[in-house]
Short mmCIF file of C-alpha atoms in Angstrom, two decimals:
data_model
loop_
_atom_site.label_atom_id
_atom_site.label_comp_id
_atom_site.label_asym_id
_atom_site.label_seq_id
_atom_site.Cartn_x
_atom_site.Cartn_y
_atom_site.Cartn_z
CA MET A 1 219.54 213.04 48.27
CA ASN A 2 218.00 210.23 50.41
CA ILE A 3 215.26 208.21 49.59
CA ARG A 4 214.72 205.33 52.58
CA THR A 5 213.81 202.76 50.54
CA LEU A 6 216.47 202.86 47.55
CA SER A 7 220.04 203.13 47.93
CA PHE A 8 221.35 206.45 46.11
CA ALA A 9 223.64 204.38 43.96
CA ALA A 10 221.01 202.24 42.97
CA LEU A 11 218.95 205.50 42.23
CA THR A 12 221.25 206.96 40.14
CA ALA A 13 222.14 203.47 38.02
CA ALA A 14 218.48 203.38 36.99
CA LEU A 15 218.54 207.11 36.11
CA ALA A 16 221.31 206.62 34.10
CA LEU A 17 219.51 203.62 32.28
CA SER A 18 216.23 205.72 31.05
CA ALA A 19 213.38 207.41 32.69
CA CYS A 20 211.17 205.80 30.32
CA SER A 21 212.63 202.43 30.54
CA PRO A 22 210.29 199.28 30.15
CA LYS A 23 211.26 198.43 33.58
CA ASN A 24 210.00 202.11 34.88
CA GLU A 25 206.68 201.68 32.57
CA GLN A 26 205.74 198.06 34.35
CA SER A 27 206.46 200.02 37.72
CA ALA A 28 204.25 202.98 36.96
CA ASP A 29 201.69 200.44 35.71
CA ASN A 30 202.00 198.65 38.98
CA ALA A 31 201.83 201.82 40.92
CA ALA A 32 198.15 202.91 38.73
CA SER A 33 196.77 199.26 39.73
CA ALA A 34 198.00 199.98 43.46
CA GLY A 35 196.16 203.13 43.34
CA LYS A 36 193.28 201.99 41.65
CA ALA A 37 192.89 199.34 44.60
CA GLY A 38 193.00 202.10 46.87
CA ASN A 39 196.43 201.46 48.45
CA VAL A 40 198.73 204.31 47.14
CA LYS A 41 202.42 204.95 47.17
CA LEU A 42 203.53 208.55 46.60
CA LEU A 43 207.14 210.07 46.49
CA ASN A 44 208.01 213.57 47.64
CA VAL A 45 211.09 215.01 46.52
CA SER A 46 211.80 217.69 48.98
CA TYR A 47 214.47 220.25 50.10
CA ASP A 48 217.08 219.51 52.72
CA VAL A 49 216.18 221.01 55.77
CA ALA A 50 212.38 219.89 55.15
CA ARG A 51 212.71 216.32 56.35
CA ASP A 52 212.07 217.04 59.97
CA PHE A 53 208.52 218.47 58.91
CA TYR A 54 207.51 215.79 56.34
CA LYS A 55 208.96 213.21 59.14
CA GLU A 56 206.20 214.22 61.66
CA TYR A 57 203.91 215.10 58.70
CA ASN A 58 203.46 212.04 56.94
CA PRO A 59 201.88 210.13 59.52
CA LEU A 60 199.31 213.17 59.99
CA PHE A 61 198.32 212.75 56.50
CA VAL A 62 198.05 208.87 56.32
CA LYS A 63 195.95 208.88 59.05
CA GLU A 64 193.88 211.59 57.69
CA TYR A 65 193.60 209.80 54.23
CA ALA A 66 192.50 206.29 55.61
CA ALA A 67 189.68 208.18 57.45
CA LYS A 68 188.66 209.35 54.51
CA ASN A 69 189.27 206.72 51.93
CA GLY A 70 187.22 203.78 54.05
CA GLY A 71 190.59 202.63 55.38
CA ALA A 72 192.56 202.81 52.26
CA THR A 73 196.61 203.06 52.84
CA VAL A 74 198.66 205.26 51.60
CA GLU A 75 202.76 205.32 52.02
CA ILE A 76 205.04 208.32 51.34
CA GLN A 77 208.54 208.02 50.24
CA GLN A 78 210.76 211.11 51.15
CA SER A 79 213.71 212.50 49.13
CA HIS A 80 216.02 215.34 50.36
CA GLY A 81 218.29 217.34 49.13
CA GLY A 82 219.76 220.92 47.83
CA SER A 83 216.32 222.20 46.49
CA SER A 84 217.78 222.70 42.87
CA LYS A 85 219.88 219.32 42.73
CA GLN A 86 216.34 217.81 43.49
CA ALA A 87 214.56 219.66 40.75
CA LEU A 88 217.21 218.67 38.35
CA ALA A 89 216.95 215.14 39.68
CA VAL A 90 213.04 215.17 38.94
CA ALA A 91 213.51 216.98 35.42
CA ASN A 92 216.08 214.20 34.80
CA GLY A 93 213.34 210.94 35.93
CA LEU A 94 212.88 210.97 39.03
CA ALA A 95 209.18 209.83 39.42
CA ALA A 96 208.14 212.24 42.34
CA ASP A 97 204.22 212.56 42.71
CA VAL A 98 204.81 215.90 44.52
CA VAL A 99 207.33 218.17 44.99
CA THR A 100 207.79 220.69 47.99
CA MET A 101 210.23 222.78 47.46
CA ASN A 102 212.08 226.07 49.02
CA GLN A 103 212.05 228.64 45.75
CA THR A 104 209.83 229.24 42.87
CA SER A 105 212.23 228.82 40.67
CA ASP A 106 212.76 225.25 40.96
CA ILE A 107 209.40 224.45 40.29
CA GLU A 108 209.72 226.77 37.11
CA LEU A 109 212.33 224.27 35.87
CA LEU A 110 209.75 221.54 35.94
CA VAL A 111 207.35 223.72 34.54
CA LYS A 112 209.53 224.22 31.14
CA LYS A 113 210.40 220.57 30.94
CA GLY A 114 206.55 219.78 30.87
CA LEU A 115 206.48 218.10 33.97
CA ILE A 116 204.23 220.24 35.74
CA LYS A 117 201.37 222.64 34.30
CA ASP A 118 201.98 226.28 34.48
CA ASP A 119 198.68 226.87 36.83
CA TRP A 120 200.43 225.32 39.78
CA ASN A 121 200.49 227.63 42.02
CA THR A 122 196.60 228.70 41.35
CA ARG A 123 195.56 225.38 42.54
CA LEU A 124 196.37 225.79 46.21
CA PRO A 125 195.97 228.69 48.66
CA ASP A 126 198.57 231.41 49.23
CA ASN A 127 200.28 230.88 45.72
CA ALA A 128 200.96 227.29 47.05
CA VAL A 129 202.94 228.01 49.47
CA PRO A 130 201.66 226.53 52.91
CA TYR A 131 204.40 227.92 55.24
CA THR A 132 207.33 230.79 55.30
CA SER A 133 210.79 231.43 57.08
CA ASN A 134 213.27 234.08 57.41
CA VAL A 135 217.03 233.81 57.04
CA VAL A 136 218.83 234.27 60.43
CA PHE A 137 221.79 233.64 62.14
CA LEU A 138 222.89 230.95 64.88
CA VAL A 139 225.75 231.66 67.01
CA ARG A 140 227.49 230.02 69.75
CA LYS A 141 226.51 230.19 73.22
CA GLY A 142 227.30 233.70 74.83
CA ASN A 143 227.74 234.79 71.14
CA PRO A 144 231.63 235.56 71.56
CA LYS A 145 232.37 237.08 68.44
CA HIS A 146 229.17 239.96 69.07
CA ILE A 147 227.35 239.07 65.91
CA GLN A 148 224.41 241.40 66.03
CA ASP A 149 223.80 242.14 62.11
CA TRP A 150 224.74 241.65 58.64
CA GLY A 151 227.63 243.80 58.86
CA ASP A 152 229.09 241.89 61.45
CA LEU A 153 229.81 238.78 59.42
CA SER A 154 232.13 241.00 57.07
CA LYS A 155 234.60 241.91 60.01
CA ASP A 156 238.03 240.30 60.39
CA GLY A 157 238.05 236.99 62.37
CA VAL A 158 234.68 236.10 61.78
CA GLN A 159 233.85 232.51 59.99
CA ILE A 160 230.75 232.15 58.46
CA VAL A 161 229.34 228.26 57.64
CA LEU A 162 226.79 228.71 54.70
CA ALA A 163 225.24 226.48 51.96
CA ASN A 164 226.48 226.69 48.73
CA PRO A 165 224.18 229.46 46.67
CA LYS A 166 224.79 228.10 43.19
CA THR A 167 222.90 224.35 44.05
CA THR A 168 220.70 225.26 47.59
CA GLY A 169 217.85 227.63 47.92
CA ASN A 170 218.84 227.62 51.54
CA GLY A 171 222.12 229.39 50.62
CA ARG A 172 220.30 231.45 47.95
CA TYR A 173 218.32 233.00 50.44
CA ALA A 174 221.50 234.26 52.65
CA PHE A 175 223.30 235.44 49.74
CA LEU A 176 220.55 237.56 48.29
CA GLY A 177 219.75 238.42 52.27
CA ALA A 178 223.05 239.82 52.55
CA TYR A 179 222.98 241.86 49.35
CA GLY A 180 219.33 243.29 50.11
CA TYR A 181 221.05 244.25 53.41
CA GLY A 182 223.76 245.70 51.84
CA LEU A 183 221.59 247.87 49.23
CA LYS A 184 219.55 249.06 52.28
CA VAL A 185 222.61 250.41 54.58
CA ASN A 186 224.32 251.63 51.21
CA ASN A 187 221.34 253.31 50.00
CA GLY A 188 221.06 251.32 46.92
CA ASP A 189 224.98 252.02 46.10
CA GLU A 190 225.72 248.87 44.17
CA GLY A 191 229.34 249.41 44.54
CA LYS A 192 229.51 249.33 48.00
CA THR A 193 227.06 246.54 48.74
CA LYS A 194 229.21 244.57 46.19
CA ASP A 195 232.15 245.25 48.43
CA PHE A 196 230.37 244.05 51.56
CA VAL A 197 229.22 240.86 49.92
CA ALA A 198 232.66 240.35 49.06
CA ALA A 199 234.07 240.64 52.32
CA LEU A 200 231.42 238.61 53.56
CA LEU A 201 232.02 235.44 51.16
CA LYS A 202 235.78 236.22 52.12
CA ASN A 203 234.69 234.82 55.78
CA THR A 204 233.00 231.70 54.16
CA PRO A 205 235.78 228.79 53.85
CA VAL A 206 233.88 226.15 52.28
CA PHE A 207 229.86 226.27 51.08
CA GLU A 208 228.04 223.31 52.06
CA ASN A 209 226.35 221.37 49.83
CA GLY A 210 223.03 221.57 51.69
CA GLY A 211 221.49 223.26 54.38
CA ARG A 212 221.46 220.42 56.53
CA ALA A 213 225.08 219.65 55.80
CA ALA A 214 226.28 223.30 56.80
CA THR A 215 223.82 222.81 60.21
CA THR A 216 226.10 219.77 60.76
CA THR A 217 229.19 221.24 60.11
CA PHE A 218 228.43 224.46 62.85
CA SER A 219 226.56 222.29 65.44
CA GLN A 220 228.78 219.12 65.07
CA ARG A 221 232.17 219.61 63.52
CA ASN A 222 232.26 222.77 65.67
CA ILE A 223 233.26 224.79 62.64
CA GLY A 224 232.44 228.45 62.45
CA ASP A 225 231.41 231.50 64.47
CA VAL A 226 228.07 231.83 63.03
CA LEU A 227 225.66 229.94 60.84
CA VAL A 228 223.49 231.38 58.17
CA THR A 229 220.44 229.40 57.83
CA PHE A 230 216.52 229.37 57.73
CA GLU A 231 214.63 230.35 61.12
CA ASN A 232 213.16 226.82 61.55
CA GLU A 233 216.22 225.30 61.08
CA ALA A 234 218.32 227.72 63.71
CA ASN A 235 215.28 227.31 66.34
CA TYR A 236 214.97 223.05 65.58
CA VAL A 237 219.42 222.82 66.09
CA SER A 238 219.31 225.48 69.46
CA LYS A 239 216.25 223.99 70.92
CA LYS A 240 215.44 220.99 70.11
CA LEU A 241 218.62 218.94 68.67
CA THR A 242 221.06 220.73 71.27
CA GLN A 243 219.97 222.85 73.89
CA ASP A 244 221.60 225.30 75.68
CA GLN A 245 224.70 225.47 73.31
CA PHE A 246 223.80 227.89 70.58
CA GLU A 247 221.64 231.08 70.29
CA ILE A 248 219.45 232.81 67.60
CA VAL A 249 220.43 236.35 66.20
CA TYR A 250 217.56 238.09 63.92
CA PRO A 251 219.21 240.82 61.79
CA SER A 252 217.53 244.10 61.53
CA TYR A 253 216.54 243.32 57.76
CA THR A 254 216.48 240.19 56.17
CA ILE A 255 214.89 237.80 53.55
CA LEU A 256 211.51 236.19 53.26
CA SER A 257 211.75 232.88 52.29
CA GLU A 258 208.35 230.77 50.55
CA ALA A 259 208.44 227.19 50.15
CA PRO A 260 206.28 226.39 47.20
CA VAL A 261 204.64 222.91 46.92
CA ALA A 262 202.98 221.52 43.63
CA VAL A 263 202.10 218.13 42.28
CA VAL A 264 204.10 216.61 39.27
CA ASP A 265 201.30 216.48 36.45
CA SER A 266 203.13 213.81 34.03
CA VAL A 267 203.99 211.38 37.12
CA VAL A 268 200.40 211.48 38.90
CA ASP A 269 198.76 210.99 35.44
CA LYS A 270 200.77 208.30 34.51
CA LYS A 271 200.66 206.33 37.87
CA GLY A 272 197.14 207.05 38.55
CA THR A 273 198.05 208.73 41.77
CA ARG A 274 196.73 212.31 41.24
CA ALA A 275 193.83 212.20 43.87
CA ALA A 276 196.06 211.41 46.49
CA ALA A 277 198.83 213.46 45.62
CA GLU A 278 196.76 216.26 45.57
CA ALA A 279 195.19 215.85 48.72
CA TYR A 280 198.68 215.12 50.13
CA LEU A 281 199.21 218.94 49.47
CA GLN A 282 196.07 220.50 49.94
CA ASN A 283 196.27 218.95 53.51
CA LEU A 284 199.31 220.91 54.10
CA TRP A 285 196.58 224.15 55.02
CA SER A 286 194.79 221.96 57.49
CA GLU A 287 194.70 223.13 61.21
CA PRO A 288 196.78 219.98 62.45
CA ALA A 289 199.45 220.40 59.32
CA GLN A 290 199.69 224.02 60.20
CA GLU A 291 200.15 223.58 64.15
CA LEU A 292 202.77 221.25 63.36
CA ALA A 293 204.70 223.84 61.20
CA ALA A 294 204.45 226.39 64.10
CA ASN A 295 205.87 223.85 66.48
CA LEU A 296 209.04 222.98 63.99
CA TYR A 297 209.30 227.11 63.83
CA LEU A 298 207.94 227.37 60.06
CA ARG A 299 205.58 230.27 59.97
CA PRO A 300 202.31 229.01 59.26
CA ARG A 301 199.94 230.77 57.00
CA ASN A 302 196.88 230.47 58.90
CA ALA A 303 196.58 233.73 60.72
CA GLU A 304 194.93 232.11 63.88
CA VAL A 305 197.80 229.25 64.22
CA LEU A 306 200.42 231.76 63.97
CA ALA A 307 198.85 234.46 66.55
CA LYS A 308 198.84 231.38 68.86
CA HIS A 309 202.70 231.08 68.34
CA LYS A 310 203.44 234.36 68.49
CA ALA A 311 206.25 234.01 71.25
CA ASP A 312 208.21 231.84 69.03
CA PHE A 313 207.58 233.85 65.79
CA PRO A 314 209.62 237.80 66.99
CA GLU A 315 208.24 240.76 64.46
CA ILE A 316 211.11 241.14 62.06
CA GLU A 317 211.69 243.61 58.71
CA THR A 318 211.81 241.08 55.73
CA PHE A 319 211.89 241.79 52.09
CA ASN A 320 210.46 239.74 49.42
CA PRO A 321 213.38 238.74 46.96
CA ASN A 322 211.06 239.07 43.98
CA GLU A 323 210.03 242.67 44.96
CA LYS A 324 213.37 243.67 45.05
CA PHE A 325 215.09 241.75 42.62
CA GLY A 326 212.53 240.95 40.24
CA PRO A 327 211.18 237.20 39.07
CA TRP A 328 213.61 234.49 40.12
CA GLU A 329 214.34 233.69 36.48
CA GLU A 330 216.20 237.07 36.30
CA ILE A 331 217.59 236.48 40.17
CA MET A 332 218.91 233.13 38.83
CA LYS A 333 220.60 234.85 35.70
CA LYS A 334 222.04 237.72 37.50
CA PHE A 335 223.14 236.27 40.85
CA PHE A 336 223.79 232.76 40.59
CA ALA A 337 224.15 231.57 36.56
CA ASP A 338 227.66 230.70 35.59
CA GLY A 339 229.69 234.09 35.59
CA GLY A 340 227.13 235.81 37.80
CA LEU A 341 227.59 237.98 40.44
CA PHE A 342 227.95 235.01 43.17
CA ASP A 343 230.82 233.83 41.17
CA GLN A 344 232.27 237.43 40.81
CA LEU A 345 232.10 238.15 44.46
CA SER A 346 233.10 235.03 45.84
CA SER A 347 236.71 234.83 43.62
CA LYS A 348 237.71 237.68 45.77
CA LYS A 349 238.01 235.28 48.61
#
C-alpha cells in the first residue's frame, strides 16, 4: 500500500494507535471545515494495478470540479495495494472517502462493517462498475513456450507468474479463470478440473503480493514464461512500458473482471466530503473518463466509446464468476478461505 503523502510506517503507527483517537477526530473536523470552505481532500483507496488510471483521471476530475464549483479546489490522495488488503485497511480505520476495488466482496466487507450502506451498487450506473477487464496471458516476444490457452499453463517446463489469490483480486480472477476453463473442457468434471488447476499451480513457484508486483517480477526481473493478469495490465506493459518485448495471448475462454466503486458513507459524513466524493465517482461515467479508460485498455461501459476503440478489444468468450460460481461470499468461502480449494490444490505443488 502506498500513500503519497504518508509513509507506510507512519500510517501503520497511526492505525495501531486508534482509528478514533482525538488526533484523528481533530483531523476529521479540520477536513470538514475545509470542505465547507470549498477546498476538499479526498482519499481514494484502490487496488494495485489501477494506479495508472487514477494517476491520469484525478487531474481530469480536479479540473471538472473547479469548473462546476466556482474554482473550488479538491486534492486527491491515492492508496494502492492488493484489493483485499486495501479493504481490510479501510475496515481497520484507514479513512477512505471512496474505494475503487476489483471485486465486489471487498466492498461487501465494508458494508458488513457498517462503513458503506447496503444500497451502494444502486447509486451509480452499471451496478457501480465503470469499466471491466478480462484475464489474459502476457508472454515473451516470439512466445517461446507456445502458450495459446489455459491448458498450456499446466505443461511441464512452463513457469507462471501470478498474484496471490488469497489476498488479491488479480490472483483470484486468474485462479477462477483457470477453474472455469477446466470445468468447460472437462464437461463439468470437478475431479479432472482440480487436477488441471493443481498442475497449473505447481508451475507457479511464487505468488506475488499484488498484480503490479507480479508484473514487475515478470517484466523487470525476467522471471517466468507467462504472466497471468488483467487485460489492461498486459496491454499497458506491452504497449506503453516495454514495447516489443512481450505479446498478449487471449485464451479461448476467460473470466470477466469487474471493478466496483463506492463512497465510504461513514467517512464522508464525518468529514463533510460526501458531495465531492459522489461527484468523483459519478464522473467516472463521463465521456472523457470513459475515453481515458479505453486508452489505458480498460473496457469502458459507454458503448460508443467502446466502439471507437474496437481494435484494442478483441471479442472473446468470457464468463461471469457470479453466474458460474455464485455470490462472492460463497466464492470466497469455497475457494479462498483457509483450507479452501486454493489451499488444497496449491498444497500439491
